[in-house]
GROMACS .gro file of C-alpha atoms in nm:
model
  226
    1MET     CA    1   8.828  11.505   3.983
    2ALA     CA    2   9.178  11.625   3.978
    3THR     CA    3   9.403  11.789   3.688
    4TYR     CA    4   9.696  11.637   3.685
    5VAL     CA    5   9.984  11.862   3.541
    6LEU     CA    6  10.286  11.661   3.433
    7ILE     CA    7  10.650  11.834   3.361
    8PRO     CA    8  10.890  11.611   3.198
    9PRO     CA    9  11.229  11.560   3.290
   10ALA     CA   10  11.516  11.679   3.064
   11GLY     CA   11  11.511  11.571   2.678
   12SER     CA   12  11.155  11.468   2.701
   13GLY     CA   13  10.828  11.555   2.575
   14PRO     CA   14  10.432  11.464   2.640
   15TRP     CA   15  10.539  11.114   2.486
   16TYR     CA   16  10.733  11.046   2.810
   17TRP     CA   17  10.409  11.056   3.021
   18HIS     CA   18  10.173  10.872   2.772
   19LEU     CA   19  10.155  10.530   2.978
   20LEU     CA   20  10.096  10.743   3.321
   21ALA     CA   21   9.841  10.959   3.123
   22ASP     CA   22   9.629  10.659   3.059
   23GLN     CA   23   9.638  10.509   3.403
   24LEU     CA   24   9.509  10.838   3.542
   25ARG     CA   25   9.258  10.906   3.276
   26GLU     CA   26   9.102  10.580   3.354
   27ARG     CA   27   9.065  10.710   3.697
   28GLY     CA   28   8.859  10.971   3.590
   29HIS     CA   29   9.129  11.251   3.568
   30ASP     CA   30   9.225  11.537   3.329
   31VAL     CA   31   9.580  11.533   3.246
   32VAL     CA   32   9.802  11.816   3.076
   33ALA     CA   33  10.118  11.684   2.969
   34VAL     CA   34  10.340  11.979   2.918
   35ASP     CA   35  10.520  12.014   2.622
   36LEU     CA   36  10.821  12.214   2.708
   37PRO     CA   37  11.044  12.394   2.432
   38CYS     CA   38  11.311  12.201   2.584
   39ASP     CA   39  11.513  12.199   2.211
   40ASP     CA   40  11.486  12.563   2.199
   41ASP     CA   41  11.826  12.756   2.285
   42SER     CA   42  11.609  13.079   2.332
   43ALA     CA   43  11.402  12.915   2.620
   44GLY     CA   44  11.500  12.911   2.962
   45LEU     CA   45  11.298  12.831   3.291
   46ALA     CA   46  11.098  13.152   3.266
   47GLU     CA   47  10.986  13.043   2.918
   48TYR     CA   48  10.904  12.682   3.039
   49THR     CA   49  10.709  12.821   3.308
   50ASP     CA   50  10.492  13.028   3.083
   51VAL     CA   51  10.424  12.738   2.854
   52ALA     CA   52  10.324  12.520   3.147
   53VAL     CA   53  10.095  12.782   3.286
   54GLU     CA   54   9.944  12.854   2.905
   55ALA     CA   55   9.872  12.496   2.893
   56ILE     CA   56   9.715  12.464   3.228
   57GLY     CA   57   9.453  12.748   3.147
   58ASP     CA   58   9.179  12.789   3.354
   59ARG     CA   59   9.190  12.427   3.497
   60ARG     CA   60   9.157  12.389   3.844
   61ASP     CA   61   9.229  12.113   4.134
   62LEU     CA   62   9.582  12.085   3.995
   63VAL     CA   63   9.837  11.840   4.100
   64VAL     CA   64  10.143  11.937   3.962
   65VAL     CA   65  10.398  11.642   3.903
   66ALA     CA   66  10.727  11.769   3.819
   67GLN     CA   67  11.004  11.519   3.733
   68SER     CA   68  11.403  11.538   3.763
   69LEU     CA   69  11.496  11.872   3.587
   70GLY     CA   70  11.135  11.947   3.586
   71ALA     CA   71  11.146  12.007   3.941
   72PHE     CA   72  11.330  12.348   3.877
   73THR     CA   73  11.015  12.439   3.687
   74GLY     CA   74  10.708  12.298   3.886
   75PRO     CA   75  10.756  12.531   4.178
   76LEU     CA   76  10.765  12.808   3.931
   77VAL     CA   77  10.419  12.707   3.815
   78CYS     CA   78  10.320  12.660   4.164
   79ASP     CA   79  10.404  13.018   4.223
   80ARG     CA   80  10.154  13.156   3.923
   81VAL     CA   81   9.867  12.917   3.977
   82GLN     CA   82   9.653  12.804   4.259
   83ALA     CA   83   9.749  12.429   4.264
   84ASP     CA   84   9.647  12.199   4.563
   85LEU     CA   85   9.964  11.963   4.547
   86LEU     CA   86  10.313  11.985   4.403
   87VAL     CA   87  10.466  11.637   4.384
   88LEU     CA   88  10.852  11.621   4.288
   89LEU     CA   89  10.922  11.298   4.123
   90THR     CA   90  11.299  11.164   4.144
   91PRO     CA   91  11.369  11.537   4.187
   92MET     CA   92  11.670  11.805   4.110
   93VAL     CA   93  11.529  12.014   4.425
   94PRO     CA   94  11.621  12.354   4.364
   95ALA     CA   95  11.761  12.612   4.628
   96PRO     CA   96  11.710  12.992   4.579
   97GLY     CA   97  11.967  13.138   4.363
   98GLU     CA   98  12.099  12.828   4.254
   99SER     CA   99  12.123  12.734   3.891
  100PRO     CA  100  12.039  12.399   3.764
  101GLY     CA  101  12.389  12.391   3.590
  102GLU     CA  102  12.548  12.446   3.933
  103TRP     CA  103  12.328  12.216   4.103
  104TRP     CA  104  12.552  11.911   4.027
  105GLY     CA  105  12.824  12.048   4.220
  106SER     CA  106  12.681  12.216   4.516
  107THR     CA  107  12.497  11.848   4.594
  108GLY     CA  108  12.791  11.634   4.563
  109TYR     CA  109  12.600  11.429   4.299
  110ALA     CA  110  12.917  11.327   4.134
  111GLU     CA  111  13.060  11.172   4.430
  112ALA     CA  112  12.732  11.005   4.515
  113ARG     CA  113  12.728  10.850   4.182
  114GLN     CA  114  13.093  10.744   4.198
  115ALA     CA  115  12.995  10.566   4.547
  116GLN     CA  116  12.695  10.401   4.372
  117ALA     CA  117  12.943  10.270   4.125
  118GLU     CA  118  13.193  10.111   4.359
  119ARG     CA  119  12.939   9.943   4.564
  120GLU     CA  120  12.738   9.803   4.249
  121GLY     CA  121  13.118   9.700   4.102
  122TRP     CA  122  13.034   9.869   3.772
  123THR     CA  123  13.324   9.990   3.520
  124PRO     CA  124  13.341  10.361   3.420
  125GLU     CA  125  13.186  10.245   3.112
  126GLN     CA  126  12.895  10.085   3.273
  127ASN     CA  127  12.854  10.402   3.500
  128ASP     CA  128  12.801  10.601   3.176
  129ASP     CA  129  12.569  10.364   2.966
  130PRO     CA  130  12.221  10.436   2.945
  131GLY     CA  131  12.110  10.061   2.927
  132VAL     CA  132  12.291  10.039   3.294
  133ILE     CA  133  12.181  10.373   3.448
  134PHE     CA  134  11.841  10.457   3.280
  135PHE     CA  135  11.690  10.157   3.070
  136HIS     CA  136  11.727   9.857   3.307
  137GLU     CA  137  11.389   9.835   3.390
  138LEU     CA  138  11.233   9.887   3.056
  139SER     CA  139  11.163   9.616   2.750
  140PRO     CA  140  11.359   9.643   2.446
  141GLN     CA  141  11.060   9.777   2.233
  142LEU     CA  142  11.004  10.039   2.513
  143VAL     CA  143  11.395  10.143   2.479
  144GLU     CA  144  11.381  10.171   2.101
  145GLU     CA  145  11.033  10.381   2.177
  146ALA     CA  146  11.191  10.612   2.423
  147THR     CA  147  11.516  10.668   2.236
  148ALA     CA  148  11.310  10.754   1.929
  149ASN     CA  149  11.096  10.988   2.098
  150ALA     CA  150  11.375  11.166   2.287
  151ARG     CA  151  11.460  11.503   2.236
  152ASP     CA  152  11.767  11.736   2.240
  153GLN     CA  153  11.779  11.938   2.553
  154SER     CA  154  11.895  12.269   2.530
  155GLY     CA  155  12.160  12.446   2.798
  156THR     CA  156  11.995  12.766   2.816
  157PRO     CA  157  11.774  12.672   3.117
  158PHE     CA  158  12.098  12.560   3.309
  159GLU     CA  159  12.276  12.916   3.281
  160LYS     CA  160  12.057  13.137   3.512
  161PRO     CA  161  11.984  13.111   3.876
  162TRP     CA  162  11.666  12.989   4.007
  163PRO     CA  163  11.418  13.305   4.077
  164LEU     CA  164  11.246  13.229   4.372
  165LYS     CA  165  11.352  13.358   4.726
  166SER     CA  166  11.162  13.084   4.881
  167TRP     CA  167  10.959  12.768   4.822
  168PRO     CA  168  10.593  12.880   4.679
  169ASP     CA  169  10.315  12.825   4.946
  170VAL     CA  170  10.201  12.491   4.833
  171PRO     CA  171  10.184  12.165   4.979
  172THR     CA  172  10.483  11.972   4.868
  173ARG     CA  173  10.567  11.575   4.882
  174ALA     CA  174  10.875  11.407   4.711
  175LEU     CA  175  10.849  11.069   4.555
  176LEU     CA  176  11.173  10.882   4.503
  177CYS     CA  177  11.248  10.545   4.331
  178ARG     CA  178  11.446  10.291   4.532
  179GLY     CA  179  11.618  10.169   4.205
  180ASP     CA  180  11.694  10.503   4.071
  181ARG     CA  181  12.057  10.459   3.920
  182PHE     CA  182  12.086  10.775   3.791
  183PHE     CA  183  12.000  10.980   4.124
  184PRO     CA  184  12.099  10.716   4.403
  185ILE     CA  185  11.845  10.691   4.642
  186ASP     CA  186  12.058  10.774   4.954
  187PHE     CA  187  12.178  11.091   4.768
  188SER     CA  188  11.817  11.183   4.710
  189ARG     CA  189  11.691  11.110   5.045
  190LYS     CA  190  11.959  11.335   5.170
  191LEU     CA  191  11.866  11.593   4.914
  192VAL     CA  192  11.504  11.624   4.999
  193SER     CA  193  11.545  11.631   5.384
  194ASP     CA  194  11.811  11.862   5.354
  195ARG     CA  195  11.659  12.139   5.123
  196LEU     CA  196  11.256  12.075   5.185
  197GLY     CA  197  11.274  11.955   5.542
  198ILE     CA  198  11.051  11.667   5.457
  199THR     CA  199  11.104  11.280   5.447
  200ALA     CA  200  11.017  11.170   5.107
  201ASP     CA  201  10.765  10.889   4.985
  202GLU     CA  202  10.944  10.624   4.818
  203MET     CA  203  10.854  10.353   4.557
  204ASP     CA  204  11.029  10.070   4.377
  205GLY     CA  205  11.156  10.162   4.003
  206GLY     CA  206  11.428  10.313   3.819
  207HIS     CA  207  11.475  10.681   3.699
  208PRO     CA  208  11.208  10.650   3.395
  209VAL     CA  209  10.945  10.523   3.629
  210ALA     CA  210  10.634  10.665   3.431
  211LEU     CA  211  10.753  10.447   3.138
  212SER     CA  212  10.851  10.140   3.357
  213ARG     CA  213  10.579  10.108   3.624
  214PRO     CA  214  10.296  10.351   3.499
  215ARG     CA  215  10.034  10.165   3.713
  216GLU     CA  216  10.232  10.156   4.017
  217LEU     CA  217  10.318  10.509   4.011
  218ALA     CA  218   9.960  10.637   3.923
  219ASP     CA  219   9.835  10.457   4.251
  220ARG     CA  220  10.138  10.598   4.458
  221LEU     CA  221  10.045  10.959   4.335
  222GLU     CA  222   9.675  10.899   4.403
  223GLU     CA  223   9.777  10.775   4.742
  224ILE     CA  224   9.954  11.089   4.794
  225ARG     CA  225   9.699  11.323   4.642
  226ARG     CA  226   9.435  11.170   4.909
   0.00000   0.00000   0.00000
């Protein structure tokens, strides 16, 4: 049995993981869905890490799964606890000394999104529409639930540099979604290769894949863990 430690994307709480958590528990695993203080303006990455470490407690056999902005917190957690594996899911892969706020410009994100919009023939309005970019795989009911459970995201974690000088000593994999419209797949492949020196694993699905494809995601995480 493993303990899956799930670190959410921006503006999200434990609810985001509830379908995936059910799938992992059905497979016999413990799950810690970390409740980050994302709407607290006094909390930055250091406080996010403290909350995650406290939630883990004395659990062992840890598989840390960190999605999107959560990829800035996941390695900090692995620098403080003994984890067996770190999986970065559709991640903002950090670089030493780079703040999350600087990440967008230093990675060429805006250019990648614009190139995607031109390929797809999206208007500027469509390129900013959550229904097009985030929720295209979700049922209307799940979109309604996701909207109801969304949380404010403080800008505080985006302000300070990522504090690690090097990647923590933990086996690391990246799992990308080929249908991700928020982090286009070609952009993410290059980011993972350039910053981690690895080839990412891939699956179908959009950015909120824990909601759209929880069973498939659980299967892929189990494959990676094994």
